[in-house]
Amino acid sequence: IAMIFFLLNVNADRSFGQDVKDLKIRSDHPILFTTPDLVEKIRLKKNDLKEFRKFVKSRFQKKTSDPKNVNAIRSETDSYMSQRLFNGYKYKAMHYGINAFLNNDKLSKEYSKQFILSILDRPIKDGGYDGKPRGRLFALGILYDWNYDYLAESLRKQVRKRILDYLDYLENRWKL
């Protein structure tokens, strides 16, 4: 249930004993792992953001520096799909999403979009281990949230459906 609230953008005070009537759906993005105040504080750290952009480029955007070179970007994001471990998906998604949003980085926006498409183009399966579907679910949630304003509504709809498909799959396959 916590994962469903997490992915459906429910905003709740995390203290115990909160009244259910105080829960509400947040419509602003991003909401995962941040607040508007935190975003503003980070945006003031211009040198840190420059360094972060360089780090993301050197570590996760190796095939091209051109956001229009979709084939190279897609080739790189497709190569991630063989990962079995949850953290690999999460780590890349966080870096692309944060860099796209905080630095308004066109390359990270395209990497985010192609990462989403790489996940959507593959069947939901786990190969006997739940790390792959969990990692892809987590990556979709992060990429959707941090890139919300950059994604076409048709792609947002596909992501929301796939998130529900992953939740259903994991619940039925792994009884989570």
mmCIF file of C-alpha atoms in Angstrom:
data_model
loop_
_atom_site.group_PDB
_atom_site.id
_atom_site.type_symbol
_atom_site.label_atom_id
_atom_site.label_comp_id
_atom_site.label_asym_id
_atom_site.label_seq_id
_atom_site.Cartn_x
_atom_site.Cartn_y
_atom_site.Cartn_z
ATOM 1 C CA ILE A 1 0.000 0.000 0.000
ATOM 2 C CA ALA A 2 2.852 2.393 0.794
ATOM 3 C CA MET A 3 4.261 1.945 -2.724
ATOM 4 C CA ILE A 4 0.872 2.723 -4.264
ATOM 5 C CA PHE A 5 0.574 5.961 -2.273
ATOM 6 C CA PHE A 6 4.162 6.744 -3.206
ATOM 7 C CA LEU A 7 3.547 6.267 -6.919
ATOM 8 C CA LEU A 8 0.147 7.934 -7.005
ATOM 9 C CA ASN A 9 1.547 11.141 -5.518
ATOM 10 C CA VAL A 10 -0.215 11.088 -2.204
ATOM 11 C CA ASN A 11 1.041 13.807 0.091
ATOM 12 C CA ALA A 12 0.854 12.958 3.744
ATOM 13 C CA ASP A 13 2.551 14.039 6.901
ATOM 14 C CA ARG A 14 4.696 11.056 7.771
ATOM 15 C CA SER A 15 3.917 11.247 11.473
ATOM 16 C CA PHE A 16 1.901 8.488 13.053
ATOM 17 C CA GLY A 17 -1.704 9.093 13.896
ATOM 18 C CA GLN A 18 -2.471 11.395 10.999
ATOM 19 C CA ASP A 19 -6.143 11.556 10.146
ATOM 20 C CA VAL A 20 -6.960 9.982 6.769
ATOM 21 C CA LYS A 21 -9.099 12.988 5.850
ATOM 22 C CA ASP A 22 -5.880 15.045 5.750
ATOM 23 C CA LEU A 23 -4.471 12.969 2.885
ATOM 24 C CA LYS A 24 -4.607 14.668 -0.487
ATOM 25 C CA ILE A 25 -3.385 14.074 -4.008
ATOM 26 C CA ARG A 26 -0.596 16.425 -4.991
ATOM 27 C CA SER A 27 -0.613 17.600 -8.565
ATOM 28 C CA ASP A 28 2.734 19.386 -8.602
ATOM 29 C CA HIS A 29 5.925 17.724 -9.772
ATOM 30 C CA PRO A 30 8.418 16.620 -8.724
ATOM 31 C CA ILE A 31 7.297 15.315 -5.375
ATOM 32 C CA LEU A 32 9.461 12.221 -4.957
ATOM 33 C CA PHE A 33 12.334 12.833 -2.545
ATOM 34 C CA THR A 34 11.903 16.609 -2.489
ATOM 35 C CA THR A 35 9.883 19.639 -1.558
ATOM 36 C CA PRO A 36 9.510 22.993 -3.329
ATOM 37 C CA ASP A 37 11.672 24.630 -0.643
ATOM 38 C CA LEU A 38 14.447 22.102 -1.153
ATOM 39 C CA VAL A 39 14.335 22.599 -4.920
ATOM 40 C CA GLU A 40 14.762 26.346 -4.497
ATOM 41 C CA LYS A 41 17.685 25.906 -2.088
ATOM 42 C CA ILE A 42 19.418 23.562 -4.516
ATOM 43 C CA ARG A 43 18.855 25.885 -7.471
ATOM 44 C CA LEU A 44 20.790 28.584 -5.617
ATOM 45 C CA LYS A 45 23.873 26.338 -5.615
ATOM 46 C CA LYS A 46 24.821 27.065 -9.220
ATOM 47 C CA ASN A 47 28.391 25.723 -8.995
ATOM 48 C CA ASP A 48 27.197 22.466 -7.462
ATOM 49 C CA LEU A 49 24.604 22.102 -10.218
ATOM 50 C CA LYS A 50 27.303 22.634 -12.881
ATOM 51 C CA GLU A 51 29.435 19.943 -11.283
ATOM 52 C CA PHE A 52 26.460 17.615 -11.071
ATOM 53 C CA ARG A 53 25.733 18.128 -14.781
ATOM 54 C CA LYS A 54 29.370 17.240 -15.590
ATOM 55 C CA PHE A 55 29.191 14.147 -13.395
ATOM 56 C CA VAL A 56 25.987 12.893 -15.043
ATOM 57 C CA LYS A 57 27.456 13.457 -18.500
ATOM 58 C CA SER A 58 30.708 11.661 -17.718
ATOM 59 C CA ARG A 59 29.071 8.761 -15.926
ATOM 60 C CA PHE A 60 25.707 8.139 -17.621
ATOM 61 C CA GLN A 61 25.719 9.857 -21.010
ATOM 62 C CA LYS A 62 28.636 8.262 -22.772
ATOM 63 C CA LYS A 63 27.376 7.712 -26.302
ATOM 64 C CA THR A 64 26.520 11.294 -27.265
ATOM 65 C CA SER A 65 26.350 14.896 -26.130
ATOM 66 C CA ASP A 66 23.679 15.704 -28.692
ATOM 67 C CA PRO A 67 20.080 15.450 -27.415
ATOM 68 C CA LYS A 68 18.947 15.062 -31.042
ATOM 69 C CA ASN A 69 20.969 11.878 -31.489
ATOM 70 C CA VAL A 70 18.088 9.729 -30.308
ATOM 71 C CA ASN A 71 19.504 6.509 -31.772
ATOM 72 C CA ALA A 72 22.695 6.750 -29.715
ATOM 73 C CA ILE A 73 20.769 7.655 -26.574
ATOM 74 C CA ARG A 74 18.315 4.813 -27.092
ATOM 75 C CA SER A 75 21.148 2.383 -27.682
ATOM 76 C CA GLU A 76 22.637 3.350 -24.333
ATOM 77 C CA THR A 77 19.338 3.154 -22.423
ATOM 78 C CA ASP A 78 18.489 -0.171 -24.093
ATOM 79 C CA SER A 79 21.761 -1.551 -22.751
ATOM 80 C CA TYR A 80 20.472 -0.991 -19.204
ATOM 81 C CA MET A 81 17.619 -3.452 -19.650
ATOM 82 C CA SER A 82 19.769 -6.487 -18.906
ATOM 83 C CA GLN A 83 20.429 -5.296 -15.344
ATOM 84 C CA ARG A 84 19.059 -7.607 -12.698
ATOM 85 C CA LEU A 85 19.667 -5.384 -9.708
ATOM 86 C CA PHE A 86 17.111 -2.884 -8.490
ATOM 87 C CA ASN A 87 19.705 -0.206 -7.686
ATOM 88 C CA GLY A 88 21.058 0.089 -11.225
ATOM 89 C CA TYR A 89 17.712 1.283 -12.550
ATOM 90 C CA LYS A 90 17.098 3.570 -9.608
ATOM 91 C CA TYR A 91 20.547 5.151 -9.713
ATOM 92 C CA LYS A 92 20.410 6.072 -13.407
ATOM 93 C CA ALA A 93 16.809 7.291 -13.224
ATOM 94 C CA MET A 94 17.576 9.560 -10.272
ATOM 95 C CA HIS A 95 20.554 11.139 -12.016
ATOM 96 C CA TYR A 96 18.725 11.702 -15.307
ATOM 97 C CA GLY A 97 15.595 13.014 -13.619
ATOM 98 C CA ILE A 98 17.321 15.357 -11.214
ATOM 99 C CA ASN A 99 19.666 16.723 -13.869
ATOM 100 C CA ALA A 100 16.793 17.234 -16.329
ATOM 101 C CA PHE A 101 14.700 19.077 -13.785
ATOM 102 C CA LEU A 102 17.208 21.105 -11.767
ATOM 103 C CA ASN A 103 19.569 21.965 -14.612
ATOM 104 C CA ASN A 104 16.886 22.035 -17.309
ATOM 105 C CA ASP A 105 19.309 19.800 -19.176
ATOM 106 C CA LYS A 106 18.083 18.854 -22.670
ATOM 107 C CA LEU A 107 20.364 15.840 -22.895
ATOM 108 C CA SER A 108 19.106 14.409 -19.595
ATOM 109 C CA LYS A 109 15.511 15.057 -20.688
ATOM 110 C CA GLU A 110 16.079 12.969 -23.799
ATOM 111 C CA TYR A 111 17.934 10.266 -21.867
ATOM 112 C CA SER A 112 14.997 10.175 -19.431
ATOM 113 C CA LYS A 113 12.483 9.824 -22.238
ATOM 114 C CA GLN A 114 14.484 7.100 -23.971
ATOM 115 C CA PHE A 115 14.983 5.263 -20.666
ATOM 116 C CA ILE A 116 11.203 5.281 -20.220
ATOM 117 C CA LEU A 117 10.691 3.988 -23.764
ATOM 118 C CA SER A 118 13.316 1.275 -23.234
ATOM 119 C CA ILE A 119 11.359 0.051 -20.217
ATOM 120 C CA LEU A 120 7.973 0.319 -21.933
ATOM 121 C CA ASP A 121 9.221 -1.661 -24.944
ATOM 122 C CA ARG A 122 10.064 -4.687 -22.826
ATOM 123 C CA PRO A 123 7.732 -7.250 -21.364
ATOM 124 C CA ILE A 124 7.251 -7.383 -17.631
ATOM 125 C CA LYS A 125 9.274 -10.357 -16.518
ATOM 126 C CA ASP A 126 11.752 -11.125 -13.830
ATOM 127 C CA GLY A 127 13.815 -14.166 -14.745
ATOM 128 C CA GLY A 128 13.146 -15.587 -11.285
ATOM 129 C CA TYR A 129 14.310 -12.500 -9.432
ATOM 130 C CA ASP A 130 12.231 -9.484 -8.484
ATOM 131 C CA GLY A 131 15.050 -6.921 -8.804
ATOM 132 C CA LYS A 132 14.459 -6.254 -12.487
ATOM 133 C CA PRO A 133 10.710 -5.497 -12.319
ATOM 134 C CA ARG A 134 11.140 -3.571 -9.065
ATOM 135 C CA GLY A 135 13.984 -1.542 -10.523
ATOM 136 C CA ARG A 136 12.030 -0.752 -13.664
ATOM 137 C CA LEU A 137 8.973 0.207 -11.599
ATOM 138 C CA PHE A 138 11.052 2.509 -9.435
ATOM 139 C CA ALA A 139 12.770 4.036 -12.495
ATOM 140 C CA LEU A 140 9.427 4.714 -14.182
ATOM 141 C CA GLY A 141 8.115 6.458 -11.075
ATOM 142 C CA ILE A 142 11.205 8.646 -10.784
ATOM 143 C CA LEU A 143 11.451 9.483 -14.470
ATOM 144 C CA TYR A 144 7.730 10.233 -14.689
ATOM 145 C CA ASP A 145 7.801 12.526 -11.694
ATOM 146 C CA TRP A 146 10.990 14.479 -12.347
ATOM 147 C CA ASN A 147 10.297 14.810 -16.090
ATOM 148 C CA TYR A 148 6.534 15.263 -15.884
ATOM 149 C CA ASP A 149 6.482 18.672 -17.573
ATOM 150 C CA TYR A 150 8.650 17.437 -20.448
ATOM 151 C CA LEU A 151 6.648 14.319 -21.297
ATOM 152 C CA ALA A 152 3.772 14.229 -23.759
ATOM 153 C CA GLU A 153 0.440 13.327 -22.183
ATOM 154 C CA SER A 154 0.274 10.156 -24.304
ATOM 155 C CA LEU A 155 3.598 8.996 -22.819
ATOM 156 C CA ARG A 156 2.504 9.936 -19.290
ATOM 157 C CA LYS A 157 -0.581 7.783 -19.772
ATOM 158 C CA GLN A 158 1.532 4.824 -20.929
ATOM 159 C CA VAL A 159 3.809 5.218 -17.910
ATOM 160 C CA ARG A 160 0.890 5.360 -15.458
ATOM 161 C CA LYS A 161 -0.570 2.197 -16.983
ATOM 162 C CA ARG A 162 2.770 0.378 -16.890
ATOM 163 C CA ILE A 163 3.303 1.384 -13.258
ATOM 164 C CA LEU A 164 -0.029 -0.232 -12.408
ATOM 165 C CA ASP A 165 0.912 -3.291 -14.498
ATOM 166 C CA TYR A 166 4.185 -3.626 -12.585
ATOM 167 C CA LEU A 167 2.413 -3.280 -9.242
ATOM 168 C CA ASP A 168 -0.094 -5.938 -10.283
ATOM 169 C CA TYR A 169 2.660 -8.232 -11.546
ATOM 170 C CA LEU A 170 4.769 -7.880 -8.426
ATOM 171 C CA GLU A 171 1.753 -8.414 -6.170
ATOM 172 C CA ASN A 172 0.686 -11.570 -8.012
ATOM 173 C CA ARG A 173 4.146 -12.997 -8.684
ATOM 174 C CA TRP A 174 5.913 -12.059 -5.473
ATOM 175 C CA LYS A 175 3.003 -11.439 -3.074
ATOM 176 C CA LEU A 176 4.460 -8.112 -2.025
#
